[in-house]
Short mmCIF file of C-alpha atoms in Angstrom, two decimals:
data_model
loop_
_atom_site.label_atom_id
_atom_site.label_comp_id
_atom_site.label_asym_id
_atom_site.label_seq_id
_atom_site.Cartn_x
_atom_site.Cartn_y
_atom_site.Cartn_z
CA MET K 286 -12.83 -2.90 30.21
CA THR K 287 -11.80 -3.14 26.57
CA HIS K 288 -10.66 -0.10 24.62
CA ASP K 289 -12.55 0.50 21.39
CA PRO K 290 -10.11 2.02 18.86
CA LEU K 291 -13.10 3.28 16.83
CA ALA K 292 -14.63 5.28 19.73
CA GLN K 293 -15.12 8.88 18.59
CA THR K 294 -16.87 12.06 19.65
CA HIS K 295 -17.91 13.07 16.11
CA ASP K 296 -19.09 11.01 13.16
CA TRP K 297 -17.12 12.02 10.06
CA THR K 298 -18.56 9.24 7.89
CA ASP K 299 -20.33 11.53 5.48
CA ALA K 300 -17.56 14.14 5.27
CA GLY K 301 -15.26 14.50 2.23
CA PHE K 302 -11.95 12.69 1.95
CA SER K 303 -9.66 15.45 3.16
CA THR K 304 -12.02 16.35 5.99
CA ARG K 305 -11.89 12.75 7.17
CA ALA K 306 -8.12 12.58 6.80
CA ILE K 307 -7.70 15.73 8.89
CA HIS K 308 -10.34 15.12 11.56
CA ALA K 309 -11.29 11.43 11.99
CA GLY K 310 -9.87 10.20 15.25
CA GLN K 311 -8.25 13.55 15.86
CA ASP K 312 -10.66 15.63 17.91
CA PRO K 313 -8.95 18.37 19.93
CA ASP K 314 -7.37 17.10 23.16
CA PRO K 315 -10.04 17.33 25.92
CA ALA K 316 -7.54 18.35 28.55
CA THR K 317 -5.73 21.16 26.71
CA GLY K 318 -7.64 21.83 23.52
CA ALA K 319 -4.53 20.93 21.40
CA VAL K 320 -5.65 20.56 17.80
CA VAL K 321 -2.91 18.04 16.97
CA THR K 322 -3.01 14.54 18.39
CA PRO K 323 -0.34 14.25 21.11
CA ILE K 324 2.53 11.76 20.86
CA HIS K 325 1.81 9.40 23.73
CA GLN K 326 5.41 8.25 24.13
CA VAL K 327 4.61 5.77 26.86
CA SER K 328 4.87 2.05 27.40
CA THR K 329 2.48 1.51 30.32
CA TYR K 330 -0.49 3.20 32.07
CA LYS K 331 -1.53 3.65 35.69
CA GLN K 332 -4.51 1.54 36.66
CA ASP K 333 -7.19 2.79 38.96
CA GLY K 334 -7.23 -0.38 41.05
CA VAL K 335 -6.48 -3.86 39.72
CA GLY K 336 -8.04 -4.09 36.28
CA GLY K 337 -9.30 -0.51 36.41
CA LEU K 338 -8.08 0.74 33.11
CA ARG K 339 -8.41 4.39 32.09
CA GLY K 340 -9.90 4.43 28.62
CA GLY K 341 -8.99 0.77 28.23
CA TYR K 342 -5.23 1.36 28.14
CA GLU K 343 -2.82 -0.92 29.97
CA TYR K 344 0.29 -1.40 27.74
CA SER K 345 1.26 0.27 24.48
CA ARG K 346 1.70 -2.92 22.51
CA SER K 347 -1.99 -3.58 23.11
CA GLY K 348 -3.17 0.02 22.73
CA ASN K 349 -1.77 3.53 22.45
CA PRO K 350 -3.83 6.72 21.96
CA THR K 351 -1.62 8.03 19.15
CA ARG K 352 -1.76 4.73 17.28
CA ASP K 353 -5.48 4.53 17.85
CA ALA K 354 -5.95 7.97 16.31
CA LEU K 355 -4.04 6.84 13.18
CA GLN K 356 -6.04 3.63 12.99
CA GLU K 357 -9.32 5.46 13.19
CA ALA K 358 -8.22 7.94 10.48
CA LEU K 359 -7.05 5.12 8.18
CA ALA K 360 -10.32 3.27 8.59
CA ALA K 361 -12.23 6.44 7.81
CA VAL K 362 -10.35 7.29 4.60
CA GLU K 363 -10.52 3.68 3.30
CA GLY K 364 -14.17 3.25 4.26
CA GLY K 365 -13.32 0.30 6.48
CA ALA K 366 -14.70 -1.06 9.76
CA ALA K 367 -11.29 -1.17 11.48
CA ALA K 368 -7.66 -0.38 10.76
CA PHE K 369 -4.50 -1.74 12.35
CA ALA K 370 -1.13 0.09 12.21
CA PHE K 371 2.13 -1.81 12.03
CA ALA K 372 5.87 -1.17 12.20
CA SER K 373 6.23 -1.70 8.41
CA GLY K 374 4.22 -2.64 5.35
CA LEU K 375 5.62 -6.18 5.44
CA ALA K 376 4.74 -6.54 9.10
CA ALA K 377 1.14 -5.66 8.11
CA GLU K 378 1.23 -8.18 5.26
CA ASP K 379 2.71 -10.93 7.47
CA THR K 380 0.07 -10.45 10.15
CA LEU K 381 -2.77 -10.48 7.68
CA LEU K 382 -1.49 -13.56 5.83
CA ARG K 383 -1.03 -15.51 9.06
CA ALA K 384 -4.56 -14.56 9.99
CA ILE K 385 -6.02 -16.15 6.87
CA LEU K 386 -3.63 -18.94 5.88
CA ARG K 387 -2.70 -22.29 7.40
CA PRO K 388 -0.23 -25.00 6.33
CA GLY K 389 -1.58 -26.66 3.20
CA ASP K 390 -3.44 -23.58 2.00
CA HIS K 391 -2.96 -21.83 -1.35
CA VAL K 392 -2.79 -18.14 -2.31
CA VAL K 393 -3.00 -16.45 -5.72
CA ILE K 394 -0.50 -13.59 -6.15
CA PRO K 395 0.34 -11.16 -8.97
CA ASP K 396 2.88 -12.34 -11.50
CA ASP K 397 4.71 -9.04 -11.00
CA ALA K 398 4.15 -8.61 -7.26
CA TYR K 399 6.36 -6.41 -5.11
CA GLY K 400 9.56 -8.35 -4.40
CA GLY K 401 9.09 -8.16 -0.60
CA THR K 402 5.61 -9.67 -0.88
CA TYR K 403 6.92 -12.48 -3.04
CA ARG K 404 9.77 -13.14 -0.64
CA LEU K 405 7.32 -13.29 2.27
CA VAL K 406 4.95 -15.68 0.49
CA ALA K 407 7.57 -17.90 -1.15
CA ARG K 408 10.39 -17.99 1.35
CA VAL K 409 8.70 -17.40 4.71
CA LEU K 410 5.25 -18.94 4.31
CA GLY K 411 6.37 -21.48 1.70
CA PRO K 412 8.40 -23.59 4.18
CA TRP K 413 5.40 -23.35 6.50
CA GLY K 414 3.39 -25.26 3.91
CA VAL K 415 1.60 -22.46 2.05
CA GLU K 416 1.62 -22.73 -1.76
CA HIS K 417 1.19 -19.88 -4.23
CA THR K 418 0.40 -19.37 -7.93
CA PRO K 419 1.54 -16.20 -9.76
CA VAL K 420 -1.13 -14.96 -12.18
CA ASP K 421 -1.63 -12.09 -14.57
CA LEU K 422 -4.21 -10.21 -12.56
CA SER K 423 -5.26 -8.10 -15.55
CA ASP K 424 -7.12 -11.23 -16.73
CA PRO K 425 -9.95 -12.15 -14.29
CA ASP K 426 -10.43 -15.47 -16.10
CA ALA K 427 -6.79 -16.36 -15.34
CA VAL K 428 -7.44 -15.62 -11.70
CA LEU K 429 -10.46 -17.89 -11.74
CA ALA K 430 -8.44 -20.67 -13.39
CA ALA K 431 -5.73 -20.38 -10.73
CA ILE K 432 -8.15 -20.90 -7.86
CA GLN K 433 -7.87 -24.31 -6.28
CA PRO K 434 -11.30 -25.22 -4.82
CA GLY K 435 -11.09 -25.80 -1.11
CA ARG K 436 -7.41 -24.78 -0.90
CA THR K 437 -7.26 -21.20 -2.17
CA LYS K 438 -7.86 -19.07 0.93
CA ALA K 439 -6.58 -15.71 -0.33
CA ILE K 440 -6.29 -13.75 -3.55
CA TRP K 441 -3.64 -11.06 -3.26
CA VAL K 442 -4.06 -8.10 -5.60
CA GLU K 443 -1.81 -5.16 -6.39
CA THR K 444 -3.33 -2.55 -8.67
CA PRO K 445 -1.35 -0.79 -10.04
CA THR K 446 1.28 -3.49 -9.66
CA ASN K 447 4.87 -2.88 -8.63
CA PRO K 448 6.82 -2.22 -10.81
CA LEU K 449 5.06 -2.93 -14.14
CA LEU K 450 1.95 -0.90 -13.27
CA GLY K 451 -0.52 -3.55 -14.37
CA ILE K 452 -4.18 -3.00 -13.53
CA ALA K 453 -6.55 -5.52 -12.00
CA ASP K 454 -10.35 -5.29 -12.07
CA ILE K 455 -11.08 -5.39 -8.31
CA ALA K 456 -14.85 -5.89 -8.65
CA ALA K 457 -14.46 -8.76 -11.11
CA ILE K 458 -11.86 -10.54 -8.95
CA ALA K 459 -14.00 -9.95 -5.85
CA THR K 460 -16.75 -12.02 -7.48
CA HIS K 461 -14.35 -14.92 -7.98
CA ALA K 462 -13.01 -14.63 -4.43
CA ARG K 463 -16.48 -14.74 -2.96
CA SER K 464 -17.47 -17.81 -4.94
CA ALA K 465 -14.30 -19.59 -3.75
CA GLY K 466 -14.78 -18.57 -0.10
CA ALA K 467 -11.41 -16.81 -0.26
CA VAL K 468 -10.36 -13.48 1.22
CA LEU K 469 -9.60 -10.76 -1.34
CA VAL K 470 -6.69 -8.53 -0.24
CA VAL K 471 -5.73 -5.40 -2.23
CA ASP K 472 -2.35 -3.76 -1.72
CA ASN K 473 -3.45 -0.14 -2.20
CA THR K 474 0.00 1.40 -1.61
CA PHE K 475 0.48 2.75 -5.17
CA ALA K 476 -3.03 4.07 -5.58
CA THR K 477 -3.62 5.32 -2.00
CA PRO K 478 -7.11 5.59 -0.48
CA TYR K 479 -7.51 8.97 -2.16
CA LEU K 480 -7.27 7.56 -5.65
CA GLN K 481 -8.86 4.12 -5.15
CA GLN K 482 -11.32 2.52 -2.70
CA PRO K 483 -10.93 -1.27 -2.94
CA LEU K 484 -13.29 -2.07 -0.05
CA ALA K 485 -16.13 -0.33 -1.87
CA LEU K 486 -15.37 -2.52 -4.87
CA GLY K 487 -15.67 -5.76 -2.92
CA ALA K 488 -12.27 -6.34 -1.29
CA ASP K 489 -12.20 -7.81 2.20
CA ALA K 490 -9.02 -6.07 3.33
CA VAL K 491 -6.59 -3.41 2.16
CA VAL K 492 -2.88 -3.28 3.02
CA HIS K 493 -0.54 -0.32 2.84
CA SER K 494 3.08 0.43 3.22
CA THR K 495 2.28 3.73 4.94
CA THR K 496 5.98 4.50 4.50
CA LYS K 497 5.06 5.53 1.00
CA TYR K 498 2.32 8.00 -0.03
CA VAL K 499 0.38 8.04 3.23
CA GLY K 500 3.44 9.16 5.19
CA GLY K 501 4.62 10.99 2.14
CA HIS K 502 7.86 12.56 3.35
CA SER K 503 10.40 9.66 3.42
CA ASP K 504 10.82 10.08 7.18
CA VAL K 505 8.90 7.15 8.67
CA VAL K 506 8.45 3.40 8.10
CA GLY K 507 5.03 1.86 8.71
CA GLY K 508 2.24 -0.34 7.46
CA ALA K 509 -1.50 -0.84 7.83
CA VAL K 510 -4.32 -3.33 7.38
CA VAL K 511 -7.84 -2.00 6.89
CA VAL K 512 -10.70 -4.49 7.11
CA ALA K 513 -14.10 -4.19 5.46
CA ASP K 514 -17.27 -4.14 7.53
CA GLY K 515 -18.45 -7.75 7.97
CA ALA K 516 -15.38 -9.27 6.34
CA GLN K 517 -14.98 -12.96 7.24
CA LEU K 518 -12.10 -15.40 7.45
CA PRO K 519 -11.87 -17.95 4.65
CA ALA K 520 -14.75 -20.35 4.48
CA GLY K 521 -14.64 -22.91 7.30
CA MET K 522 -11.97 -21.11 9.33
CA GLN K 523 -12.30 -19.92 12.89
CA GLY K 524 -9.96 -17.31 14.31
CA PRO K 525 -7.99 -17.31 17.55
CA THR K 526 -10.74 -15.39 19.34
CA GLY K 527 -13.34 -18.04 18.49
CA THR K 528 -15.10 -15.94 15.85
CA THR K 529 -15.00 -15.95 12.06
CA GLU K 530 -14.56 -12.13 11.83
CA LEU K 531 -11.44 -11.09 9.93
CA ARG K 532 -11.28 -7.99 12.08
CA ASP K 533 -11.06 -10.03 15.29
CA ALA K 534 -8.29 -12.28 13.92
CA VAL K 535 -6.12 -9.42 12.69
CA GLY K 536 -6.61 -7.46 15.93
CA PHE K 537 -5.64 -10.51 18.03
CA LEU K 538 -2.52 -11.17 15.98
CA GLN K 539 -1.48 -7.50 15.98
CA ASN K 540 -1.27 -7.68 19.76
CA ALA K 541 0.00 -11.27 19.96
CA SER K 542 2.84 -10.85 17.47
CA GLY K 543 3.51 -7.25 18.47
CA ALA K 544 4.87 -5.64 15.30
CA VAL K 545 2.92 -2.45 16.06
CA ALA K 546 3.61 1.13 14.98
CA GLY K 547 5.38 3.13 17.68
CA PRO K 548 3.81 6.36 18.93
CA PHE K 549 6.12 8.77 17.13
CA ASP K 550 5.90 6.76 13.88
CA ALA K 551 2.11 6.78 14.18
CA TRP K 552 2.16 10.54 14.73
CA LEU K 553 4.34 11.15 11.68
CA THR K 554 2.11 8.97 9.53
CA LEU K 555 -0.98 10.73 10.82
CA ARG K 556 0.58 14.06 9.93
CA GLY K 557 1.31 12.85 6.40
CA LEU K 558 -2.22 11.57 5.92
CA LYS K 559 -3.65 15.04 6.47
CA THR K 560 -2.12 16.31 3.19
CA LEU K 561 -2.47 13.13 1.15
CA ALA K 562 -5.13 14.48 -1.19
CA VAL K 563 -3.33 17.68 -2.20
CA ARG K 564 -0.05 15.84 -2.62
CA MET K 565 -1.62 13.11 -4.77
CA ASP K 566 -3.15 15.68 -7.09
CA ARG K 567 0.33 17.07 -7.72
CA HIS K 568 1.93 13.61 -8.02
CA VAL K 569 -0.62 12.63 -10.63
CA ALA K 570 -0.24 15.85 -12.62
CA ASN K 571 3.54 15.57 -12.64
CA ALA K 572 3.42 11.86 -13.56
CA GLN K 573 1.17 12.64 -16.48
CA ALA K 574 3.65 15.20 -17.83
CA VAL K 575 6.57 12.79 -17.32
CA ALA K 576 4.74 9.93 -19.03
CA ARG K 577 3.87 12.08 -22.04
CA PHE K 578 7.47 13.32 -22.28
CA LEU K 579 8.84 9.76 -22.23
CA VAL K 580 6.30 8.56 -24.81
CA GLU K 581 7.57 11.22 -27.21
CA HIS K 582 11.27 10.56 -26.50
CA PRO K 583 12.95 8.47 -29.23
CA GLY K 584 15.36 6.85 -26.77
CA VAL K 585 12.58 5.27 -24.76
CA ARG K 586 11.29 1.88 -25.88
CA GLU K 587 8.08 1.61 -23.82
CA VAL K 588 6.29 3.69 -21.15
CA LEU K 589 4.14 2.13 -18.46
CA TRP K 590 1.59 4.43 -16.83
CA PRO K 591 -2.14 3.54 -16.59
CA GLY K 592 -3.16 7.05 -17.55
CA LEU K 593 -1.93 6.52 -21.12
CA PRO K 594 -4.79 5.57 -23.46
CA GLU K 595 -2.65 2.82 -24.96
CA HIS K 596 -2.06 1.18 -21.57
CA PRO K 597 -3.93 -2.18 -21.60
CA GLY K 598 -5.50 -1.43 -18.22
CA HIS K 599 -6.46 2.14 -18.95
CA GLU K 600 -10.21 1.62 -19.14
CA VAL K 601 -10.37 -0.39 -15.93
CA ALA K 602 -8.15 2.12 -14.14
CA ALA K 603 -10.32 5.00 -15.31
CA ARG K 604 -13.36 3.20 -13.93
CA GLN K 605 -12.00 2.39 -10.46
CA MET K 606 -9.48 5.16 -9.77
CA ARG K 607 -9.86 8.89 -9.21
CA GLY K 608 -6.47 9.46 -10.85
CA PHE K 609 -3.76 7.30 -12.35
CA GLY K 610 -1.06 7.62 -9.69
CA GLY K 611 2.41 9.02 -9.41
CA MET K 612 4.43 5.97 -10.46
CA VAL K 613 5.84 5.74 -13.99
CA ALA K 614 8.05 2.99 -15.44
CA PHE K 615 9.84 2.85 -18.77
CA ARG K 616 12.11 0.59 -20.72
CA THR K 617 15.32 1.71 -22.44
CA GLY K 618 16.22 -1.33 -24.53
CA SER K 619 19.19 -2.61 -22.55
CA VAL K 620 20.24 -3.15 -18.97
CA ASP K 621 23.32 -0.94 -19.47
CA SER K 622 21.34 2.07 -20.67
CA ALA K 623 18.77 1.59 -17.88
CA VAL K 624 21.45 1.58 -15.22
CA ALA K 625 23.17 4.55 -16.88
CA VAL K 626 19.95 6.62 -16.79
CA CYS K 627 19.49 5.81 -13.10
CA GLY K 628 23.00 7.00 -12.39
CA ALA K 629 22.78 10.25 -14.33
CA THR K 630 19.79 12.07 -12.79
CA GLN K 631 20.18 15.04 -10.50
CA VAL K 632 16.65 16.01 -9.42
CA PHE K 633 15.50 12.38 -9.33
CA THR K 634 17.37 10.70 -6.49
CA LEU K 635 18.70 7.20 -7.00
CA ALA K 636 17.04 5.35 -4.15
CA GLU K 637 14.62 2.59 -3.24
CA SER K 638 11.14 3.26 -1.84
CA LEU K 639 8.58 5.64 -3.32
CA GLY K 640 5.72 7.99 -2.55
CA GLY K 641 7.68 10.83 -0.94
CA VAL K 642 7.52 14.46 -1.97
CA GLU K 643 10.88 14.08 -3.66
CA SER K 644 11.27 12.26 -6.98
CA LEU K 645 13.14 8.92 -6.94
CA ILE K 646 14.55 6.72 -9.69
CA GLU K 647 15.61 3.09 -9.42
CA HIS K 648 16.49 -0.06 -11.39
CA PRO K 649 14.02 -2.68 -10.10
CA GLY K 650 15.95 -5.68 -11.44
CA ARG K 651 18.98 -4.81 -9.27
CA MET K 652 17.26 -3.02 -6.43
CA THR K 653 13.70 -3.48 -5.13
CA HIS K 654 12.98 -6.65 -7.13
CA GLY K 655 16.33 -8.43 -6.81
CA SER K 656 14.58 -11.15 -4.77
CA VAL K 657 12.50 -12.29 -7.79
CA VAL K 658 15.43 -12.68 -10.24
CA GLY K 659 15.25 -16.17 -11.73
CA THR K 660 11.58 -16.64 -10.82
CA ALA K 661 8.29 -16.25 -12.77
CA LEU K 662 8.13 -12.73 -11.33
CA GLU K 663 11.44 -11.50 -12.77
CA VAL K 664 11.10 -8.02 -14.22
CA PRO K 665 12.74 -6.81 -17.49
CA ASP K 666 16.35 -5.87 -16.95
CA ASP K 667 15.97 -2.64 -18.94
CA LEU K 668 13.15 -1.34 -16.73
CA VAL K 669 13.48 1.99 -14.88
CA ARG K 670 10.95 2.93 -12.23
CA LEU K 671 10.16 6.51 -11.30
CA SER K 672 8.41 7.76 -8.21
CA VAL K 673 7.40 11.16 -9.53
CA GLY K 674 7.48 13.74 -6.72
CA ILE K 675 5.91 17.16 -6.39
CA GLU K 676 8.79 19.32 -7.57
CA ASP K 677 8.39 21.82 -10.40
CA VAL K 678 7.58 19.64 -13.40
CA ALA K 679 9.87 21.60 -15.75
CA ASP K 680 12.85 20.64 -13.59
CA LEU K 681 11.80 16.97 -13.64
CA LEU K 682 11.51 16.90 -17.44
CA ALA K 683 14.83 18.67 -17.92
CA ASP K 684 16.50 16.20 -15.59
CA LEU K 685 15.18 13.22 -17.51
CA GLU K 686 16.22 14.81 -20.79
CA GLN K 687 19.84 15.22 -19.70
CA ALA K 688 19.94 11.76 -18.04
CA LEU K 689 18.73 10.04 -21.17
CA ALA K 690 21.27 11.93 -23.20
CA ALA K 691 24.05 11.00 -20.76
CA ALA K 692 23.06 7.36 -21.17
CA GLY K 693 23.40 7.62 -24.95
CA LEU K 694 19.67 7.84 -25.51
CA GLY K 695 19.54 11.49 -26.54
CA ARG K 696 17.41 12.89 -29.30
#
């Protein structure tokens, strides 16, 4: 008997986003009526005779009811056929990339990709024989030009990108990916499934660091892959289960490599998902106020936020996103002033990561993106990245005002 992680007692397909986030995969417990999914903190399950599995469960690496609830909810909110929860965002990325790439293959990546993604592609998969080409994803023609016929098996998209907040036209790139027989993957961490639906725009798979907005409270590390209905492996490839289904290959590798989300981590992520929509509305509203404040501040050289009309990706973002996200970046003109601003805030906490209810500030060049220094993906050394939280916006603006002044960038 094989457990079906998408088995459900109610079909929430046509429900609204928040209804799906709160209810999909989370029907009240049949034994007690508990309205919250239990934490099944268990490694193994009693069998009713040899091979007689209750509900298909035998060992928690292969299947766990709490993780299955999270996976069903994630598939529901992304509009996917299946979701797979992992111990971290990079574990999710690694599993997906190994499902679709082989030695000698080629992958197109953003020219300002998240540093961890670049490190995985260049320094882990590179020695394995996988080549990559960094491209400005805001230009679909550049993506097309970077495709190597017969070798390019994946196009990896971030939109907005991390940390420069570039925007890629998912639908346009999906057309190029299909013509090349390549898998289109979209890292939807910054946008979240509430603000953007890449699978509906033609992507084959979505990845998340659920540590960020989905979890939303800076108290859990996790990752996810969500696969589109009918998504296939790259042209000519067969997966380890003997099929060409991307879903089958990722599911096999999730179990075979074992970097799964633990029950308590899955439960915390599931709890965060329930409030994603209301939190994102506040993140976006606060980010808009912060971006406008920074645009008007004479000490700031440039502001990067796709909600600004002058942002080069504004029109595409407005077309494919519900809102423009809670991440804002800005340039100060020098590395010293950027570092000084990061060290002077009081409401914004100097820390890596993003997407929690609290506001964070960081210097990408010396923190999250240190691994790309000296490469084509190196970010400007005067860049400051903000993860705008859900605090009172007046306090956030006052904090930035005093921090800029303390860094010698006052009005």
